[in-house]
Amino acid sequence: MDSKTIIYKDPSLDKLVETEVINGKCKLQWKVDWAMRWMSFDVDYEMCGKDLTESVDLGSKICRALNKKPPTNLIYEMFLDEKGEKISKSVGNGISVDEWLRYASPESLALYMFQKPKSAKKLHFDVIPKTVDDYLSHYNSYSSLDKNKQYDNPIWHIHSGKPKEFKSEINFNTLTNLVNVSNSNDKKVIWSFINKYDDQINSGKNPEFDRLIDFALNYYEDFILPKKKFLDVDSSNKEVFIDIINVLENEVTEKSSSEDIQTLLYDIGKKHEFENLKDFFKLVYQVMLGQEQGPRLGSFFKLFGLRETIDYIKKLIDNQNLSFIEHDVQDHIEIENKVDYVLHFASAASPKAYTEHPVNTLKAGSIGTLNTLGLAKKHNSEYLLASTSEVYGDPLISPQNEEYWGNVNPNGERSMYDEAKRFAEAAVATYSRSYDIKA
């Protein structure tokens, strides 16, 4: 042992050979190698999944046999997908760190890892909004805690004992719904609504909140928008929304609190004899947001603005004459009635969706764009294409301006989305120049 060599019989030479076990001249079986690394690098703490429990036990025995102290060990449970099944790289049912960071901050990921490390955790995209809101909740409460209690708050640990001041009633869920009803992916527009609600919040003093808006825009585009299914205002529910307008116009003022508005909304639900008031709020969410669940409406109406909320509901009532045609943009479309505007939003938007449907994603961005441009050309319609920052690929500058062309990989695993959108932008620009389409 002291010579740091071993002697073995080389079958090709049929003789004994002595060689060092250091300086890279010996490869250990991995379980033994793990223990050797602990000792060589003075590792004093090691986390691992429960499937490596036996390997940890063996490595610890090796350390003790060589008079070394094994590292303190924490065994964590498995990560599970939305179906409760073990996440597997080969199956592809997990989330990468980069994917998480498109929709939420590193600090929110730290919170996810911080909580209950010894319990099995579900890890899928729907987990992200709740984790972000849990993080914001802990952050909001931190400054009001006694000094000794602050050590129990995960925020203290995530920010290495030096968290910045942070207070906001607006959470991630509320922001994604604000993006929805504002009908805008323009960050400045979202800030304008926020500043009407609270003029003390701004991007300069609240960079973390500014980042939160970016994350909300990304999450909305990739996960919420593709699942939207709006319920129409019709004869069966029109009076409910007329009553909401009347209450907001006649009984609510700018000085009314969120709770005051919420109470008045409860009264409307009772007036229309909903057996369960949850069904009343579900109706409002389906009509206004295109989803069955949503934010607390009193707070949300104040954030969006009372006048804006009233106008938005009136538009929904006025749109009763709107007709819906289900059509695949990959197929040619003929509409005889005058078309004033063509808005091309058809495309898989989330990484999961477009990697599962790569060919259809390509066709929606190419053939679908040409078909909708043809419709705009026929009717001399104004045209709007929903593009994406993914056209820049892996950008070398940030933020990107309109003069930047990008750093793209046309053969990447996600190129079907990036390149389809790049083609779509080229097609719109070409049609606009060639046929004077206002786009």
Tab-separated table of C-alpha atoms in Angstrom:
chain	number	residue	atom	x	y	z
A	1	MET	CA	0.000	0.000	0.000
A	2	ASP	CA	2.807	2.411	0.909
A	3	SER	CA	4.530	1.877	-2.442
A	4	LYS	CA	1.359	2.980	-4.235
A	5	THR	CA	1.809	0.156	-6.740
A	6	ILE	CA	0.109	-3.104	-7.562
A	7	ILE	CA	1.442	-6.296	-9.118
A	8	TYR	CA	-0.650	-8.259	-11.574
A	9	LYS	CA	-0.110	-10.959	-14.178
A	10	ASP	CA	-0.373	-9.704	-17.741
A	11	PRO	CA	-1.950	-12.573	-19.746
A	12	SER	CA	-0.513	-11.280	-23.029
A	13	LEU	CA	3.047	-11.361	-21.656
A	14	ASP	CA	2.506	-14.249	-19.241
A	15	LYS	CA	4.501	-12.491	-16.549
A	16	LEU	CA	4.032	-10.314	-13.464
A	17	VAL	CA	3.912	-6.557	-13.973
A	18	GLU	CA	4.203	-3.872	-11.300
A	19	THR	CA	2.544	-0.496	-11.970
A	20	GLU	CA	1.556	2.629	-10.073
A	21	VAL	CA	-2.024	3.111	-8.987
A	22	ILE	CA	-1.661	6.908	-9.143
A	23	ASN	CA	-0.904	9.442	-11.859
A	24	GLY	CA	-3.715	8.174	-14.048
A	25	LYS	CA	-2.250	4.708	-14.482
A	26	CYS	CA	-5.104	2.787	-12.890
A	27	LYS	CA	-8.847	2.771	-13.578
A	28	LEU	CA	-11.077	1.672	-10.724
A	29	GLN	CA	-14.509	0.093	-10.880
A	30	TRP	CA	-16.879	3.027	-10.488
A	31	LYS	CA	-18.206	2.239	-7.023
A	32	VAL	CA	-14.642	2.090	-5.692
A	33	ASP	CA	-13.693	5.124	-7.780
A	34	TRP	CA	-16.452	7.124	-6.063
A	35	ALA	CA	-14.954	6.391	-2.653
A	36	MET	CA	-11.456	7.229	-3.888
A	37	ARG	CA	-12.658	10.592	-5.182
A	38	TRP	CA	-14.192	11.377	-1.785
A	39	MET	CA	-10.839	10.786	-0.146
A	40	SER	CA	-8.692	12.438	-2.820
A	41	PHE	CA	-10.751	15.631	-2.942
A	42	ASP	CA	-11.703	15.735	0.770
A	43	VAL	CA	-15.424	15.567	-0.050
A	44	ASP	CA	-17.384	16.049	3.169
A	45	TYR	CA	-20.949	16.189	1.777
A	46	GLU	CA	-22.554	14.117	-0.981
A	47	MET	CA	-26.152	14.098	-2.239
A	48	CYS	CA	-27.487	11.297	-4.381
A	49	GLY	CA	-30.688	9.561	-5.437
A	50	LYS	CA	-32.021	6.634	-3.450
A	51	ASP	CA	-31.062	4.240	-6.258
A	52	LEU	CA	-27.420	4.782	-5.211
A	53	THR	CA	-27.953	3.936	-1.531
A	54	GLU	CA	-25.988	0.677	-1.747
A	55	SER	CA	-23.114	2.430	-3.538
A	56	VAL	CA	-22.951	5.048	-0.781
A	57	ASP	CA	-22.811	2.297	1.864
A	58	LEU	CA	-19.993	0.524	0.006
A	59	GLY	CA	-18.039	3.752	-0.534
A	60	SER	CA	-18.374	4.629	3.164
A	61	LYS	CA	-17.011	1.189	4.168
A	62	ILE	CA	-14.025	1.695	1.859
A	63	CYS	CA	-13.294	5.095	3.422
A	64	ARG	CA	-13.435	3.700	6.941
A	65	ALA	CA	-11.263	0.721	5.950
A	66	LEU	CA	-8.584	3.209	4.885
A	67	ASN	CA	-9.013	5.268	8.077
A	68	LYS	CA	-10.828	8.080	6.287
A	69	LYS	CA	-14.117	9.688	7.287
A	70	PRO	CA	-16.857	9.241	4.660
A	71	PRO	CA	-18.821	12.350	3.661
A	72	THR	CA	-22.130	13.215	5.233
A	73	ASN	CA	-24.769	11.857	2.873
A	74	LEU	CA	-28.266	12.994	1.924
A	75	ILE	CA	-30.389	10.511	-0.012
A	76	TYR	CA	-33.057	12.273	-2.055
A	77	GLU	CA	-36.128	10.722	-3.633
A	78	MET	CA	-36.884	10.399	-7.342
A	79	PHE	CA	-38.346	13.086	-9.574
A	80	LEU	CA	-41.672	12.113	-11.149
A	81	ASP	CA	-43.546	13.329	-14.225
A	82	GLU	CA	-47.151	14.569	-14.247
A	83	LYS	CA	-48.376	10.955	-14.306
A	84	GLY	CA	-46.352	10.047	-11.231
A	85	GLU	CA	-43.873	7.992	-13.261
A	86	LYS	CA	-40.111	8.131	-12.793
A	87	ILE	CA	-38.405	10.722	-14.986
A	88	SER	CA	-36.141	9.110	-17.542
A	89	LYS	CA	-33.676	10.785	-19.892
A	90	SER	CA	-34.255	8.078	-22.490
A	91	VAL	CA	-38.042	8.602	-22.371
A	92	GLY	CA	-37.610	12.377	-22.449
A	93	ASN	CA	-40.247	13.146	-19.826
A	94	GLY	CA	-38.140	15.553	-17.775
A	95	ILE	CA	-37.358	19.258	-17.720
A	96	SER	CA	-33.867	20.586	-18.335
A	97	VAL	CA	-32.416	23.456	-16.302
A	98	ASP	CA	-32.466	25.648	-19.428
A	99	GLU	CA	-36.169	24.930	-19.944
A	100	TRP	CA	-36.975	25.876	-16.347
A	101	LEU	CA	-34.986	29.101	-16.714
A	102	ARG	CA	-37.038	30.133	-19.759
A	103	TYR	CA	-40.085	30.392	-17.498
A	104	ALA	CA	-38.717	31.128	-14.037
A	105	SER	CA	-35.686	32.386	-12.138
A	106	PRO	CA	-32.755	30.351	-10.781
A	107	GLU	CA	-33.975	31.325	-7.308
A	108	SER	CA	-37.343	29.640	-7.881
A	109	LEU	CA	-35.526	26.490	-8.999
A	110	ALA	CA	-33.434	26.673	-5.826
A	111	LEU	CA	-36.663	26.808	-3.805
A	112	TYR	CA	-38.012	23.768	-5.654
A	113	MET	CA	-34.855	21.845	-4.765
A	114	PHE	CA	-34.778	23.249	-1.215
A	115	GLN	CA	-38.174	21.934	-0.188
A	116	LYS	CA	-38.583	18.370	1.111
A	117	PRO	CA	-35.442	16.901	-0.462
A	118	LYS	CA	-36.211	13.456	0.959
A	119	SER	CA	-39.673	13.266	-0.631
A	120	ALA	CA	-40.491	12.262	-4.201
A	121	LYS	CA	-41.319	15.352	-6.280
A	122	LYS	CA	-43.315	15.866	-9.419
A	123	LEU	CA	-41.301	17.804	-11.977
A	124	HIS	CA	-43.213	18.996	-15.032
A	125	PHE	CA	-44.014	22.360	-16.591
A	126	ASP	CA	-47.240	22.881	-14.603
A	127	VAL	CA	-45.161	22.866	-11.405
A	128	ILE	CA	-43.310	26.045	-12.380
A	129	PRO	CA	-46.049	28.697	-11.785
A	130	LYS	CA	-46.873	27.360	-8.318
A	131	THR	CA	-43.196	27.223	-7.381
A	132	VAL	CA	-42.685	30.808	-8.553
A	133	ASP	CA	-45.684	31.996	-6.525
A	134	ASP	CA	-44.449	30.074	-3.463
A	135	TYR	CA	-41.089	31.808	-3.889
A	136	LEU	CA	-42.779	35.231	-4.117
A	137	SER	CA	-44.887	34.454	-1.049
A	138	HIS	CA	-41.796	33.592	0.999
A	139	TYR	CA	-40.065	36.722	-0.298
A	140	ASN	CA	-43.017	38.973	0.577
A	141	SER	CA	-43.124	37.682	4.147
A	142	TYR	CA	-39.373	37.717	4.792
A	143	SER	CA	-38.864	41.335	5.908
A	144	SER	CA	-41.757	41.176	8.399
A	145	LEU	CA	-40.324	38.163	10.245
A	146	ASP	CA	-38.373	38.351	13.494
A	147	LYS	CA	-34.626	38.067	12.990
A	148	ASN	CA	-34.488	34.503	14.328
A	149	LYS	CA	-37.475	33.455	12.223
A	150	GLN	CA	-35.808	34.720	9.052
A	151	TYR	CA	-33.326	31.835	9.268
A	152	ASP	CA	-36.252	29.433	8.867
A	153	ASN	CA	-37.369	31.158	5.665
A	154	PRO	CA	-35.883	29.575	2.510
A	155	ILE	CA	-35.285	33.087	1.119
A	156	TRP	CA	-32.461	33.579	3.641
A	157	HIS	CA	-30.689	30.473	2.360
A	158	ILE	CA	-31.383	31.055	-1.344
A	159	HIS	CA	-29.914	34.579	-1.155
A	160	SER	CA	-26.996	33.617	1.127
A	161	GLY	CA	-28.397	35.599	4.032
A	162	LYS	CA	-28.602	38.871	2.077
A	163	PRO	CA	-31.960	39.059	0.261
A	164	LYS	CA	-33.036	42.386	-1.202
A	165	GLU	CA	-36.238	44.114	-0.206
A	166	PHE	CA	-39.185	42.732	-2.188
A	167	LYS	CA	-42.915	43.360	-1.829
A	168	SER	CA	-45.659	42.757	-4.399
A	169	GLU	CA	-49.245	41.584	-4.339
A	170	ILE	CA	-48.934	40.601	-8.016
A	171	ASN	CA	-47.931	36.996	-8.523
A	172	PHE	CA	-46.959	34.902	-11.533
A	173	ASN	CA	-50.457	33.506	-12.087
A	174	THR	CA	-51.936	37.008	-12.113
A	175	LEU	CA	-49.311	38.220	-14.588
A	176	THR	CA	-50.049	35.446	-17.091
A	177	ASN	CA	-53.747	36.324	-16.909
A	178	LEU	CA	-52.915	40.000	-17.392
A	179	VAL	CA	-50.997	39.085	-20.548
A	180	ASN	CA	-54.089	37.188	-21.678
A	181	VAL	CA	-56.702	39.936	-21.305
A	182	SER	CA	-54.367	42.745	-22.371
A	183	ASN	CA	-53.992	40.909	-25.686
A	184	SER	CA	-50.364	41.999	-25.837
A	185	ASN	CA	-46.929	40.426	-25.585
A	186	ASP	CA	-45.358	43.868	-25.331
A	187	LYS	CA	-43.587	44.217	-22.006
A	188	LYS	CA	-44.175	47.983	-21.955
A	189	VAL	CA	-47.924	47.441	-22.197
A	190	ILE	CA	-47.841	45.030	-19.247
A	191	TRP	CA	-45.836	47.545	-17.218
A	192	SER	CA	-48.405	50.246	-17.997
A	193	PHE	CA	-51.168	48.168	-16.373
A	194	ILE	CA	-48.968	47.393	-13.375
A	195	ASN	CA	-48.053	51.046	-12.837
A	196	LYS	CA	-51.721	52.063	-12.878
A	197	TYR	CA	-52.236	49.583	-10.049
A	198	ASP	CA	-49.049	50.445	-8.135
A	199	ASP	CA	-46.931	53.384	-9.302
A	200	GLN	CA	-44.215	52.510	-6.783
A	201	ILE	CA	-43.127	49.454	-8.802
A	202	ASN	CA	-40.693	50.042	-11.658
A	203	SER	CA	-38.083	48.044	-13.531
A	204	GLY	CA	-35.181	50.077	-12.182
A	205	LYS	CA	-35.943	49.481	-8.516
A	206	ASN	CA	-37.511	46.047	-9.054
A	207	PRO	CA	-35.346	44.117	-11.550
A	208	GLU	CA	-36.604	40.810	-10.167
A	209	PHE	CA	-40.193	41.802	-10.940
A	210	ASP	CA	-39.115	42.980	-14.383
A	211	ARG	CA	-37.684	39.496	-15.045
A	212	LEU	CA	-40.932	37.992	-13.774
A	213	ILE	CA	-42.827	39.707	-16.592
A	214	ASP	CA	-40.472	38.141	-19.156
A	215	PHE	CA	-41.050	34.718	-17.635
A	216	ALA	CA	-44.832	35.232	-17.618
A	217	LEU	CA	-44.794	36.228	-21.300
A	218	ASN	CA	-42.794	33.105	-22.202
A	219	TYR	CA	-44.976	30.774	-20.146
A	220	TYR	CA	-48.175	32.251	-21.543
A	221	GLU	CA	-46.981	31.897	-25.142
A	222	ASP	CA	-45.779	28.305	-24.744
A	223	PHE	CA	-48.323	26.711	-22.387
A	224	ILE	CA	-51.417	28.811	-21.761
A	225	LEU	CA	-52.207	30.242	-25.180
A	226	PRO	CA	-52.242	26.844	-26.984
A	227	LYS	CA	-54.801	25.503	-24.471
A	228	LYS	CA	-57.184	28.462	-24.524
A	229	LYS	CA	-60.817	27.538	-25.044
A	230	PHE	CA	-63.125	30.516	-24.629
A	231	LEU	CA	-66.795	30.249	-23.825
A	232	ASP	CA	-69.048	32.610	-25.775
A	233	VAL	CA	-71.401	35.106	-24.199
A	234	ASP	CA	-74.873	33.932	-25.225
A	235	SER	CA	-78.489	34.185	-24.154
A	236	SER	CA	-77.916	31.783	-21.256
A	237	ASN	CA	-75.255	33.894	-19.555
A	238	LYS	CA	-75.463	37.391	-21.052
A	239	GLU	CA	-77.345	38.852	-18.065
A	240	VAL	CA	-74.569	37.747	-15.715
A	241	PHE	CA	-72.013	39.843	-17.556
A	242	ILE	CA	-74.384	42.797	-17.937
A	243	ASP	CA	-74.771	42.747	-14.144
A	244	ILE	CA	-70.979	42.667	-13.702
A	245	ILE	CA	-70.697	45.748	-15.932
A	246	ASN	CA	-73.452	47.547	-13.980
A	247	VAL	CA	-71.782	46.819	-10.654
A	248	LEU	CA	-68.355	47.975	-11.871
A	249	GLU	CA	-69.832	51.162	-13.382
A	250	ASN	CA	-72.216	52.124	-10.575
A	251	GLU	CA	-71.076	50.548	-7.297
A	252	VAL	CA	-67.285	50.412	-7.576
A	253	THR	CA	-64.919	53.377	-7.425
A	254	GLU	CA	-61.152	53.708	-7.656
A	255	LYS	CA	-61.114	53.744	-3.849
A	256	SER	CA	-62.914	50.387	-3.609
A	257	SER	CA	-60.675	47.630	-2.288
A	258	SER	CA	-60.143	44.293	-3.960
A	259	GLU	CA	-62.223	42.688	-1.215
A	260	ASP	CA	-65.071	45.153	-1.820
A	261	ILE	CA	-65.170	44.176	-5.492
A	262	GLN	CA	-64.939	40.485	-4.652
A	263	THR	CA	-67.925	40.759	-2.303
A	264	LEU	CA	-70.029	42.478	-4.985
A	265	LEU	CA	-69.133	39.703	-7.441
A	266	TYR	CA	-70.251	37.108	-4.901
A	267	ASP	CA	-73.595	38.904	-4.721
A	268	ILE	CA	-73.999	38.666	-8.513
A	269	GLY	CA	-73.372	34.920	-8.351
A	270	LYS	CA	-76.003	34.561	-5.632
A	271	LYS	CA	-78.462	36.729	-7.564
A	272	HIS	CA	-78.259	34.372	-10.551
A	273	GLU	CA	-78.797	31.371	-8.272
A	274	PHE	CA	-75.622	29.430	-8.918
A	275	GLU	CA	-75.867	26.430	-6.596
A	276	ASN	CA	-72.117	26.542	-6.178
A	277	LEU	CA	-70.452	29.951	-6.473
A	278	LYS	CA	-67.397	28.193	-7.889
A	279	ASP	CA	-69.488	27.623	-11.019
A	280	PHE	CA	-70.135	31.362	-11.246
A	281	PHE	CA	-66.415	32.174	-11.161
A	282	LYS	CA	-65.693	29.296	-13.538
A	283	LEU	CA	-68.104	30.881	-16.050
A	284	VAL	CA	-66.339	34.263	-15.756
A	285	TYR	CA	-62.922	32.636	-16.202
A	286	GLN	CA	-64.069	30.668	-19.260
A	287	VAL	CA	-65.546	33.735	-20.945
A	288	MET	CA	-62.836	36.250	-20.034
A	289	LEU	CA	-59.697	34.083	-19.867
A	290	GLY	CA	-60.493	30.918	-21.815
A	291	GLN	CA	-59.746	28.678	-18.827
A	292	GLU	CA	-61.639	27.069	-15.956
A	293	GLN	CA	-59.533	28.533	-13.158
A	294	GLY	CA	-58.022	31.929	-12.603
A	295	PRO	CA	-56.988	34.669	-10.199
A	296	ARG	CA	-59.064	36.254	-7.467
A	297	LEU	CA	-61.253	38.516	-9.586
A	298	GLY	CA	-61.454	41.486	-7.236
A	299	SER	CA	-57.679	41.868	-7.250
A	300	PHE	CA	-57.413	41.100	-10.943
A	301	PHE	CA	-60.021	43.662	-12.010
A	302	LYS	CA	-58.150	46.325	-10.042
A	303	LEU	CA	-54.843	45.337	-11.654
A	304	PHE	CA	-56.250	45.282	-15.179
A	305	GLY	CA	-58.181	48.496	-14.475
A	306	LEU	CA	-61.904	49.017	-13.865
A	307	ARG	CA	-62.495	50.883	-17.119
A	308	GLU	CA	-60.467	48.351	-19.066
A	309	THR	CA	-62.393	45.466	-17.491
A	310	ILE	CA	-65.737	47.048	-18.343
A	311	ASP	CA	-64.673	47.698	-21.954
A	312	TYR	CA	-63.302	44.172	-22.286
A	313	ILE	CA	-66.590	42.591	-21.124
A	314	LYS	CA	-68.590	44.859	-23.424
A	315	LYS	CA	-66.499	43.684	-26.376
A	316	LEU	CA	-67.187	40.077	-25.420
A	317	ILE	CA	-70.932	40.811	-25.387
A	318	ASP	CA	-70.728	42.667	-28.712
A	319	ASN	CA	-68.907	39.698	-30.284
A	320	GLN	CA	-71.997	37.517	-30.211
A	321	ASN	CA	-72.142	37.869	-33.997
A	322	LEU	CA	-68.675	36.386	-34.375
A	323	SER	CA	-68.657	33.117	-36.318
A	324	PHE	CA	-66.085	30.383	-35.771
A	325	ILE	CA	-64.650	28.271	-38.593
A	326	GLU	CA	-62.377	25.392	-37.675
A	327	HIS	CA	-59.780	25.033	-40.413
A	328	ASP	CA	-56.249	23.691	-40.798
A	329	VAL	CA	-53.951	26.430	-42.141
A	330	GLN	CA	-51.996	23.752	-43.998
A	331	ASP	CA	-54.987	23.512	-46.354
A	332	HIS	CA	-56.094	26.201	-48.812
A	333	ILE	CA	-58.886	28.389	-47.457
A	334	GLU	CA	-61.594	30.347	-49.272
A	335	ILE	CA	-63.741	32.947	-47.483
A	336	GLU	CA	-66.194	34.860	-49.631
A	337	ASN	CA	-67.172	37.528	-47.081
A	338	LYS	CA	-64.887	40.538	-46.702
A	339	VAL	CA	-61.891	39.884	-44.453
A	340	ASP	CA	-60.449	43.027	-42.862
A	341	TYR	CA	-57.656	41.430	-40.857
A	342	VAL	CA	-55.734	38.161	-41.067
A	343	LEU	CA	-53.914	37.169	-37.869
A	344	HIS	CA	-51.681	34.128	-38.252
A	345	PHE	CA	-51.165	32.610	-34.780
A	346	ALA	CA	-51.340	28.943	-35.819
A	347	SER	CA	-48.324	26.977	-34.596
A	348	ALA	CA	-47.240	24.658	-31.859
A	349	ALA	CA	-45.436	26.951	-29.425
A	350	SER	CA	-44.102	24.866	-26.547
A	351	PRO	CA	-40.924	22.762	-26.929
A	352	LYS	CA	-42.886	19.662	-25.961
A	353	ALA	CA	-45.573	20.312	-28.584
A	354	TYR	CA	-43.388	21.126	-31.553
A	355	THR	CA	-40.915	18.311	-30.910
A	356	GLU	CA	-43.845	15.880	-30.809
A	357	HIS	CA	-45.255	17.332	-34.077
A	358	PRO	CA	-42.182	18.524	-36.008
A	359	VAL	CA	-43.577	18.189	-39.554
A	360	ASN	CA	-46.858	19.936	-38.721
A	361	THR	CA	-44.877	22.708	-37.038
A	362	LEU	CA	-42.867	23.212	-40.219
A	363	LYS	CA	-46.008	23.197	-42.356
A	364	ALA	CA	-47.867	25.657	-40.104
A	365	GLY	CA	-45.002	28.117	-40.433
A	366	SER	CA	-44.436	27.633	-44.150
A	367	ILE	CA	-47.541	26.392	-46.011
A	368	GLY	CA	-49.832	27.913	-43.380
A	369	THR	CA	-48.158	31.295	-43.758
A	370	LEU	CA	-48.460	31.201	-47.547
A	371	ASN	CA	-52.148	30.203	-47.331
A	372	THR	CA	-53.002	33.008	-44.907
A	373	LEU	CA	-50.992	35.528	-46.930
A	374	GLY	CA	-52.943	34.420	-49.999
A	375	LEU	CA	-56.164	35.144	-48.100
A	376	ALA	CA	-54.879	38.601	-47.122
A	377	LYS	CA	-53.845	39.305	-50.714
A	378	LYS	CA	-57.280	38.328	-52.071
A	379	HIS	CA	-59.167	40.603	-49.658
A	380	ASN	CA	-56.540	43.345	-49.367
A	381	SER	CA	-56.492	42.628	-45.622
A	382	GLU	CA	-54.084	43.833	-42.998
A	383	TYR	CA	-51.857	40.975	-41.862
A	384	LEU	CA	-50.271	40.100	-38.508
A	385	LEU	CA	-47.851	37.238	-37.906
A	386	ALA	CA	-47.093	35.964	-34.398
A	387	SER	CA	-43.368	35.331	-34.548
A	388	THR	CA	-40.918	34.482	-31.756
A	389	SER	CA	-37.519	35.443	-30.378
A	390	GLU	CA	-36.470	31.871	-31.244
A	391	VAL	CA	-35.767	33.150	-34.788
A	392	TYR	CA	-32.513	34.502	-33.355
A	393	GLY	CA	-31.417	30.975	-32.407
A	394	ASP	CA	-28.694	31.149	-29.729
A	395	PRO	CA	-28.208	34.934	-29.816
A	396	LEU	CA	-24.780	36.451	-29.298
A	397	ILE	CA	-26.244	39.782	-28.159
A	398	SER	CA	-29.020	40.523	-25.696
A	399	PRO	CA	-31.481	42.095	-25.939
A	400	GLN	CA	-31.850	41.657	-29.697
A	401	ASN	CA	-32.860	44.535	-31.968
A	402	GLU	CA	-34.524	44.374	-35.372
A	403	GLU	CA	-31.172	44.748	-37.160
A	404	TYR	CA	-29.746	41.584	-35.545
A	405	TRP	CA	-29.939	38.504	-37.810
A	406	GLY	CA	-29.295	35.837	-35.192
A	407	ASN	CA	-27.055	32.848	-34.588
A	408	VAL	CA	-29.015	29.848	-35.805
A	409	ASN	CA	-28.644	26.125	-36.297
A	410	PRO	CA	-30.962	24.898	-39.113
A	411	ASN	CA	-30.296	21.250	-38.184
A	412	GLY	CA	-30.915	21.446	-34.432
A	413	GLU	CA	-33.458	19.356	-32.565
A	414	ARG	CA	-35.790	22.358	-32.350
A	415	SER	CA	-35.017	23.872	-35.726
A	416	MET	CA	-38.442	22.916	-37.063
A	417	TYR	CA	-39.906	25.734	-34.938
A	418	ASP	CA	-37.121	28.309	-35.358
A	419	GLU	CA	-36.764	27.847	-39.126
A	420	ALA	CA	-40.521	27.736	-39.759
A	421	LYS	CA	-40.834	31.110	-38.054
A	422	ARG	CA	-37.845	32.486	-39.977
A	423	PHE	CA	-39.460	31.358	-43.246
A	424	ALA	CA	-42.741	32.914	-42.145
A	425	GLU	CA	-41.062	36.285	-41.509
A	426	ALA	CA	-39.376	36.121	-44.920
A	427	ALA	CA	-42.705	35.246	-46.589
A	428	VAL	CA	-44.540	38.141	-44.925
A	429	ALA	CA	-41.804	40.597	-45.901
A	430	THR	CA	-41.825	39.322	-49.507
A	431	TYR	CA	-45.638	39.481	-49.885
A	432	SER	CA	-45.664	42.917	-48.282
A	433	ARG	CA	-43.129	44.241	-50.818
A	434	SER	CA	-44.580	42.389	-53.817
A	435	TYR	CA	-48.335	42.911	-53.257
A	436	ASP	CA	-48.384	45.981	-51.001
A	437	ILE	CA	-49.921	44.035	-48.118
A	438	LYS	CA	-49.974	46.044	-44.915
A	439	ALA	CA	-48.239	43.710	-42.447
